[in-house]
mmCIF file of C-alpha atoms in Angstrom:
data_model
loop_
_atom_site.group_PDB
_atom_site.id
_atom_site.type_symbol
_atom_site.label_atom_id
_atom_site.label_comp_id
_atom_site.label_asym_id
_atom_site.label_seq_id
_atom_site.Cartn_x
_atom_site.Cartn_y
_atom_site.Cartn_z
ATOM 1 C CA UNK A 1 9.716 20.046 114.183
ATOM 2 C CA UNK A 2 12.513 17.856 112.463
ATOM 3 C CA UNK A 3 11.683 15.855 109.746
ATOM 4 C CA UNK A 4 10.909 11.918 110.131
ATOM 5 C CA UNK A 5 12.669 9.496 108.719
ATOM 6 C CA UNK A 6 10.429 6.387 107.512
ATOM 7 C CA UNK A 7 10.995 3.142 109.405
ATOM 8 C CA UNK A 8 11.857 1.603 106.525
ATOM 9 C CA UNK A 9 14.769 3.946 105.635
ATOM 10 C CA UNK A 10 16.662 3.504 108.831
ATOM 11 C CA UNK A 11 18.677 0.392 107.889
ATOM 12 C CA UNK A 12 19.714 1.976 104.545
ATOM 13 C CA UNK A 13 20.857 5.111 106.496
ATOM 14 C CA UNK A 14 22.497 2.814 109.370
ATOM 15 C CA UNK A 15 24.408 0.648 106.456
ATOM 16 C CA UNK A 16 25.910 3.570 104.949
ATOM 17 C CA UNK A 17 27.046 5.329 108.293
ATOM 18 C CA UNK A 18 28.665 2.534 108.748
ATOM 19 C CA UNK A 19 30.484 1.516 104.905
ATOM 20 C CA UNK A 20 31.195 5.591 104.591
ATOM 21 C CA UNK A 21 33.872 5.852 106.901
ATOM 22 C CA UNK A 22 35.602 2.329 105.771
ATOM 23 C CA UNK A 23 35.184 3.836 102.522
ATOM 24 C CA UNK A 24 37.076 6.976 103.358
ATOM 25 C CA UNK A 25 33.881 9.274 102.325
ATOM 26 C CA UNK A 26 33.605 12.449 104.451
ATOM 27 C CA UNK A 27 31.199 15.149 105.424
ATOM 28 C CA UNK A 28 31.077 16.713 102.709
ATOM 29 C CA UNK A 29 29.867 13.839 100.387
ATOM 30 C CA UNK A 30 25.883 14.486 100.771
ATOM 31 C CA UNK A 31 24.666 12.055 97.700
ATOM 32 C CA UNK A 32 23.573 8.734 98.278
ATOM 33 C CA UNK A 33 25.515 6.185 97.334
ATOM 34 C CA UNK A 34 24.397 5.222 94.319
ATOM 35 C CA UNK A 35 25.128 8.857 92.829
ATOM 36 C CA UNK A 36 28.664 9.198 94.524
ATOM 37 C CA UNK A 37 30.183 8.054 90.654
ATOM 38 C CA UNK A 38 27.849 10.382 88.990
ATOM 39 C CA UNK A 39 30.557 13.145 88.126
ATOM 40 C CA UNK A 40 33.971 13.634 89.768
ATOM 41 C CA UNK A 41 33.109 16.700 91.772
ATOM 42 C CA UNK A 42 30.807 14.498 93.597
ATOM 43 C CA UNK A 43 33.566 11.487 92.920
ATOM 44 C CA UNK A 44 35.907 13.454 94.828
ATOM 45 C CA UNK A 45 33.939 15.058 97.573
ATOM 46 C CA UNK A 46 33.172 11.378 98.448
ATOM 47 C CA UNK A 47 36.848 10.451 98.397
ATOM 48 C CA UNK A 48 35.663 7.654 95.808
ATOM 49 C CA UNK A 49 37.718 8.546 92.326
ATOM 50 C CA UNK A 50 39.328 5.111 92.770
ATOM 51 C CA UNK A 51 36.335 3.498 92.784
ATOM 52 C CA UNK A 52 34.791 5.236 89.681
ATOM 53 C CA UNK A 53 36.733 4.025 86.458
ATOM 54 C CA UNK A 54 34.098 5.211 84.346
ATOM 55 C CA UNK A 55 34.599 8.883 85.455
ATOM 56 C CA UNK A 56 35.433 11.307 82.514
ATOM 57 C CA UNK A 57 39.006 12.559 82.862
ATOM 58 C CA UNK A 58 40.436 15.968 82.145
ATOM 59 C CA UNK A 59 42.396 15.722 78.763
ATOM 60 C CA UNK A 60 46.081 15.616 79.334
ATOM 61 C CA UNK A 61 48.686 18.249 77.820
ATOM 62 C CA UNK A 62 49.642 17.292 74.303
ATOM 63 C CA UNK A 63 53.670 16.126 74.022
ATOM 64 C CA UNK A 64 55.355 18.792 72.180
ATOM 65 C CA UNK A 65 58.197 18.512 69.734
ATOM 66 C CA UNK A 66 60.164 20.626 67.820
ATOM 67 C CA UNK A 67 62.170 19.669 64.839
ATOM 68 C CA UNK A 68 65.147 21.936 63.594
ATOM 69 C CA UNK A 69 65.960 20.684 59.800
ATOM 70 C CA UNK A 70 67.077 21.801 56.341
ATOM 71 C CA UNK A 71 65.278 21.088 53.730
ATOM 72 C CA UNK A 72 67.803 20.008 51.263
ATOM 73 C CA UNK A 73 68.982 17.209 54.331
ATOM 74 C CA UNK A 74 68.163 13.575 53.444
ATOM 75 C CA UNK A 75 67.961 12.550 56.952
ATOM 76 C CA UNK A 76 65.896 15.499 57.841
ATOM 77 C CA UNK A 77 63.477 14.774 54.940
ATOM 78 C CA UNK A 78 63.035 11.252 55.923
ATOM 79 C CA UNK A 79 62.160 11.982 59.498
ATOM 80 C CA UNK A 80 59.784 14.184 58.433
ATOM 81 C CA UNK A 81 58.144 12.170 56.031
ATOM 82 C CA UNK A 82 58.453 8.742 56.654
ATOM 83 C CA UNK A 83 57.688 9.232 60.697
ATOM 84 C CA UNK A 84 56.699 12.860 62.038
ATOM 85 C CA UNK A 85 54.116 13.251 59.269
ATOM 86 C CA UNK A 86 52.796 9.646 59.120
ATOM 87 C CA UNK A 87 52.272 10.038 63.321
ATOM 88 C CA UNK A 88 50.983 13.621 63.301
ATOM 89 C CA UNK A 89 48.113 11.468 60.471
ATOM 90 C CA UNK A 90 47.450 8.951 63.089
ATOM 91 C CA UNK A 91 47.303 10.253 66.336
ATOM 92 C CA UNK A 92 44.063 12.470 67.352
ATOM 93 C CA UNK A 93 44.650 16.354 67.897
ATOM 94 C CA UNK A 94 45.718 17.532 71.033
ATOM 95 C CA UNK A 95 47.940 14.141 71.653
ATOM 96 C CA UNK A 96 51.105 15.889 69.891
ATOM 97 C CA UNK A 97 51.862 19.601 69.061
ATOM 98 C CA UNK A 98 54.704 20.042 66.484
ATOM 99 C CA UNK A 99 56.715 22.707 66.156
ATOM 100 C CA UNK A 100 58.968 23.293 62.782
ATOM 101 C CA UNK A 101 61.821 25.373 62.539
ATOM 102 C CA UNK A 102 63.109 25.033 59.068
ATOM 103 C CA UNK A 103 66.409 26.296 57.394
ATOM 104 C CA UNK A 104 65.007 27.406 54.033
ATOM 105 C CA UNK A 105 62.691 30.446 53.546
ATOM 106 C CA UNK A 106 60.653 28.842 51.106
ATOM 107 C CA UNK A 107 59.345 26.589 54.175
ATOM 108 C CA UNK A 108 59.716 29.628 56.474
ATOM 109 C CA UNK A 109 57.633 32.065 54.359
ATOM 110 C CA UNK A 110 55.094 29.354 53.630
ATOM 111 C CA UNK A 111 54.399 28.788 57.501
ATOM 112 C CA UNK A 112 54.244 32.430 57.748
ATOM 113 C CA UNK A 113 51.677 33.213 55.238
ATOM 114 C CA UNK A 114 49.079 30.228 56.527
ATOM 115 C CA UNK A 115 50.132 30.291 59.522
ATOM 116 C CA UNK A 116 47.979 27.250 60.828
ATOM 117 C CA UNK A 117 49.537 24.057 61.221
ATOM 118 C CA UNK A 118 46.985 22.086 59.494
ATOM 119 C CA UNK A 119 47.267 24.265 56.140
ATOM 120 C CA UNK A 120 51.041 24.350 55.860
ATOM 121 C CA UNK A 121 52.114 21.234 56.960
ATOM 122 C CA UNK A 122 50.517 19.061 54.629
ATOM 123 C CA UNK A 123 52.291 21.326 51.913
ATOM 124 C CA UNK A 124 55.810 20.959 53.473
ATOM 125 C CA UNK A 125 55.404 17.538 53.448
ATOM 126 C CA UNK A 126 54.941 17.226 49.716
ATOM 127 C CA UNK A 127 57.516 19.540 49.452
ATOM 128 C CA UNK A 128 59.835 17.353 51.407
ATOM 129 C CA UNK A 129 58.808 14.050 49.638
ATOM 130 C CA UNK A 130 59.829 15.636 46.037
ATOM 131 C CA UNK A 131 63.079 16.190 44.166
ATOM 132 C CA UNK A 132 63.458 20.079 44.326
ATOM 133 C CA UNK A 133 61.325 21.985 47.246
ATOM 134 C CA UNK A 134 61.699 25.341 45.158
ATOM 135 C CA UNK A 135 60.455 23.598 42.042
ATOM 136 C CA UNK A 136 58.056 21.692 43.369
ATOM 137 C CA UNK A 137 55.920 24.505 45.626
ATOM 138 C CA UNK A 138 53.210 25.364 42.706
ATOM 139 C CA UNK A 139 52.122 22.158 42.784
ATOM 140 C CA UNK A 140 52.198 21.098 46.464
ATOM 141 C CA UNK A 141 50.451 24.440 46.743
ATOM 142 C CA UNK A 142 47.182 23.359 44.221
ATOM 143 C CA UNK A 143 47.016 20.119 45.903
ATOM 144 C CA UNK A 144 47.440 20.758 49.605
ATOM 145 C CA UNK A 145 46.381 24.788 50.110
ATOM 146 C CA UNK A 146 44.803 25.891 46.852
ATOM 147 C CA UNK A 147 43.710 28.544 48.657
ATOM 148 C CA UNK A 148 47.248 29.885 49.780
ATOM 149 C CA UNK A 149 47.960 33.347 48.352
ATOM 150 C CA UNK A 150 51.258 32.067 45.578
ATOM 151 C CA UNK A 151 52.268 35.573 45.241
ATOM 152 C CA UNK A 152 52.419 36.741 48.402
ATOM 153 C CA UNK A 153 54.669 33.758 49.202
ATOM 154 C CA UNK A 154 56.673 34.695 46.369
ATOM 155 C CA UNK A 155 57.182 38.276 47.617
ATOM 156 C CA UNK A 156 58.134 36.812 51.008
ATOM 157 C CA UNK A 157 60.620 33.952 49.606
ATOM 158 C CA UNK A 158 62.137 37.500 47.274
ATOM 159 C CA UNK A 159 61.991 39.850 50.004
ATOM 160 C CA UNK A 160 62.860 41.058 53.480
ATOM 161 C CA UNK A 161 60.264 39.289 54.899
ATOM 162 C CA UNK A 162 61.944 35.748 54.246
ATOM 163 C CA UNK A 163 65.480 36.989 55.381
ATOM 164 C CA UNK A 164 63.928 38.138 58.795
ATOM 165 C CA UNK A 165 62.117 34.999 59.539
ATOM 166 C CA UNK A 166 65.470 32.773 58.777
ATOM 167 C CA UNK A 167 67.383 35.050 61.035
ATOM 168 C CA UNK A 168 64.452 34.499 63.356
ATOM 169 C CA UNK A 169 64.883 31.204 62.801
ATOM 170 C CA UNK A 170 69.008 30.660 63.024
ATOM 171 C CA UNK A 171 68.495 33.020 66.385
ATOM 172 C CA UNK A 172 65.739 30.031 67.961
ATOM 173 C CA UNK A 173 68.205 27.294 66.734
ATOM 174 C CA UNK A 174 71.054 29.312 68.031
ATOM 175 C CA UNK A 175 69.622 29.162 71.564
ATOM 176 C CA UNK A 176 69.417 25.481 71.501
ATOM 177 C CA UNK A 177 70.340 24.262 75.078
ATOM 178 C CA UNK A 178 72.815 21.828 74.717
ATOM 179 C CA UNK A 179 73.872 23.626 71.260
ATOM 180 C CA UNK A 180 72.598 21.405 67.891
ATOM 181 C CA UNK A 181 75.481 19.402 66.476
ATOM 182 C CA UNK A 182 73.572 18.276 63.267
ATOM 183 C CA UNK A 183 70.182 18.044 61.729
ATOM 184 C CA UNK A 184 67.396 16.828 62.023
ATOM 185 C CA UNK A 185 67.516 18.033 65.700
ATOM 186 C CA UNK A 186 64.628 16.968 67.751
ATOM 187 C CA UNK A 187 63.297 18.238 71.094
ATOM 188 C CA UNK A 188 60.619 16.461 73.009
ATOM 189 C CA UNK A 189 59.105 18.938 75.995
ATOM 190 C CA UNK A 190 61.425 21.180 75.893
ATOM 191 C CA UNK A 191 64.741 18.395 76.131
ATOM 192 C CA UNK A 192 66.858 16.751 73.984
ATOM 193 C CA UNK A 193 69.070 13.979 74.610
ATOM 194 C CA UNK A 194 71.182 11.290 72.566
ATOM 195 C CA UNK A 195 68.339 8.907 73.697
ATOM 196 C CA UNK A 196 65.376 10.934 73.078
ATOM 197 C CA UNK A 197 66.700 11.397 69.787
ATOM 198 C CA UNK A 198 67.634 7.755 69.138
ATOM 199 C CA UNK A 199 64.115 6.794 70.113
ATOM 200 C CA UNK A 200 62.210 9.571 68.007
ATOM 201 C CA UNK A 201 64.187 7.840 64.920
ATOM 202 C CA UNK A 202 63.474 4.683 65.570
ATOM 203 C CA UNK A 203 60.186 5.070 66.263
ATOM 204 C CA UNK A 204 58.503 7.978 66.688
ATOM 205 C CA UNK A 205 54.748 6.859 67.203
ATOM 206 C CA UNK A 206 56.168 4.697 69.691
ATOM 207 C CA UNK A 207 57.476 7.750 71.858
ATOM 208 C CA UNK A 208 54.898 10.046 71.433
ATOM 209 C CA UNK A 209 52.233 6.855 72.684
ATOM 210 C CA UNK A 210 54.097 6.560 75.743
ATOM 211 C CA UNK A 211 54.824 9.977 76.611
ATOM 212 C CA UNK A 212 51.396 10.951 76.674
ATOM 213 C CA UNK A 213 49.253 10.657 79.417
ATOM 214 C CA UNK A 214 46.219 11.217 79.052
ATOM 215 C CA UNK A 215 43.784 8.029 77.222
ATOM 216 C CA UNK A 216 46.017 6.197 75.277
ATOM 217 C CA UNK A 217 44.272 6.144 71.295
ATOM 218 C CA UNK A 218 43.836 2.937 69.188
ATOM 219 C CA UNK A 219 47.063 3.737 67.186
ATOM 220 C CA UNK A 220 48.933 3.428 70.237
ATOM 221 C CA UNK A 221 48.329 -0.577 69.890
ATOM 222 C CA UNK A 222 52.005 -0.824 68.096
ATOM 223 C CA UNK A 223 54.189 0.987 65.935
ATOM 224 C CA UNK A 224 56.723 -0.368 63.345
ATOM 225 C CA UNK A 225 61.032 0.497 63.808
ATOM 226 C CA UNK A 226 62.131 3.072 60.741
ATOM 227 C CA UNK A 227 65.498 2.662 59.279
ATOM 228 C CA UNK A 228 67.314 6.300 59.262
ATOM 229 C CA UNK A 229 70.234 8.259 57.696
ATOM 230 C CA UNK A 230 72.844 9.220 59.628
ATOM 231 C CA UNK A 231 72.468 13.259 60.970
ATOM 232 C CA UNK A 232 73.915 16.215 58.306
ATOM 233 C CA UNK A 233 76.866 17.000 60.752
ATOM 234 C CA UNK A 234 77.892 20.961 61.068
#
C-alpha cells in the first residue's frame, strides 16, 4: 500500500508543484525547499545557484606571471621590489603564482638550492633592495633563509651547476613569443603586450585584483600608481 500523505501536508506539496516549475527546478531536485541552498550539488540539481549567494564557490586559478630581469637592472630591481614583492605580501596564496627567471646565477643557484618560492624569494628581494647582490647574499641569507645550505650555493654560483641553469635560463627567455626587447619583461598568463606591461608598472596590485576571478580579497579595495624607470634596452 502507498504511503499517506497527512491532510495537512497537501497544500505545502501543492504550493511547491506549482513555484518549482516557475522556478526552473526539475526532477531531479528531491529536497524540500528550504534545503535546495544547502550545498551546490543540491543548488544545482534544483537549477537554483542564482538564487543561493551564500553558496561556497570553487577557488579560481591563481593569475600567473613571469618576470625575466637582470639583477644589476635598475628598472628590473624596482619592479621587483617596490611592486611584485609588496603585492605577492598582500594578496592571499593561490591569488598570484610568480614565476622568476633571472639573468645572474647567484639568483639562479639560490632558487635552485631552496627551491620553494616562499624560502627564496624573500632572499632575492633583499638581494635586490641592496647595493651589490654578490656582496650582499651572506646576509640576506641569515635574515631571510638561515637555514639555506651557504656552501652549497657557493659551489653552484663556482660551478657547472650555475652555468647550466643560466643557459637554462637564456634558452626560456630565448623562446619568448613575441621575442623580449628589454628587461624587466613581464608575462601575465602566458601573454605579453605593450599594455599588459604598461599596466603591471603602473600598478601591479591593481592588475593582478582584476584579473582574478575568483573572491576578490580586502587588498583589492585600491592600489596606489608606482613611478618606473624606463626598460634596460638590448
Amino acid at each position: 500500500m502507498a504511503p499517506t500523505v497527512p491532510l495537512s501536508v497537501l497544500p505545502l506539496v501543492a504550493l511547491v508543484a506549482l513555484v518549482a516549475p516557475a522556478l526552473g527546478v526539475t526532477p531531479d531536485c528531491d529536497r524540500p525547499a528550504h534545503l535546495w541552498c544547502r550545498s551546490p550539488e543540491t543548488a544545482v540539481a534544483c537549477q537554483v545557484e542564482s538564487r543561493c549567494p551564500d553558496l561556497p564557490h570553487p577557488a579560481a586559478a591563481p593569475v600567473q606571471l613571469s618576470l625575466f630581469y637582470e639583477s644589476l637592472c635598475p628598472a628590473c630591481r624596482q619592479f621587483l621590489v617596490r611592486a611584485l614583492f609588496s603585492t605577492w605580501l598582500q594578496l592571499p596564496s593561490g591569488m598570484l603564482n610568480i614565476t622568476l627567471v633571472p639573468y645572474g646565477n647567484a639568483q639562479a643557484c639560490l632558487m635552485h638550492e631552496a627551491k620553494d618560492f616562499s624560502t627564496y624569494f624573500p632572499v632575492i628581494f633583499c638581494l635586490e633592495s641592496g647595493t651589490s647582490v654578490t656582496k650582499n647574499l651572506e646576509a640576506c641569507l641569515q635574515v631571510y633563509a638561515p637555514d639555506l645550505d651557504r656552501s652549497r650555493i657557493a659551489t653552484c654560483v663556482q660551478g657547472d651547476t650555475g652555468m647550466a641553469l643560466m643557459h637554462q635560463n637564456a634558452q626560456l627567455t630565448e623562446a619568448l613569443d613575441p621575442p623580449h626587447q628589454y628587461v624587466p619583461w613581464i608575462v601575465i598568463n602566458g601573454k605579453h603586450t605593450d599594455e599588459l606591461q604598461a599596466q603591471a608598472e603602473n600598478s601591479l596590485l591593481g592588475l593582478i585584483c582584476h584579473l582574478y576571478q575568483g573572491e576578490k580579497p580586502e587588498a583589492c579595495g585600491g592600489s596606489k600608481t608606482l613611478k618606473t624607470l624606463p626598460g634596460c634596452r638590448h
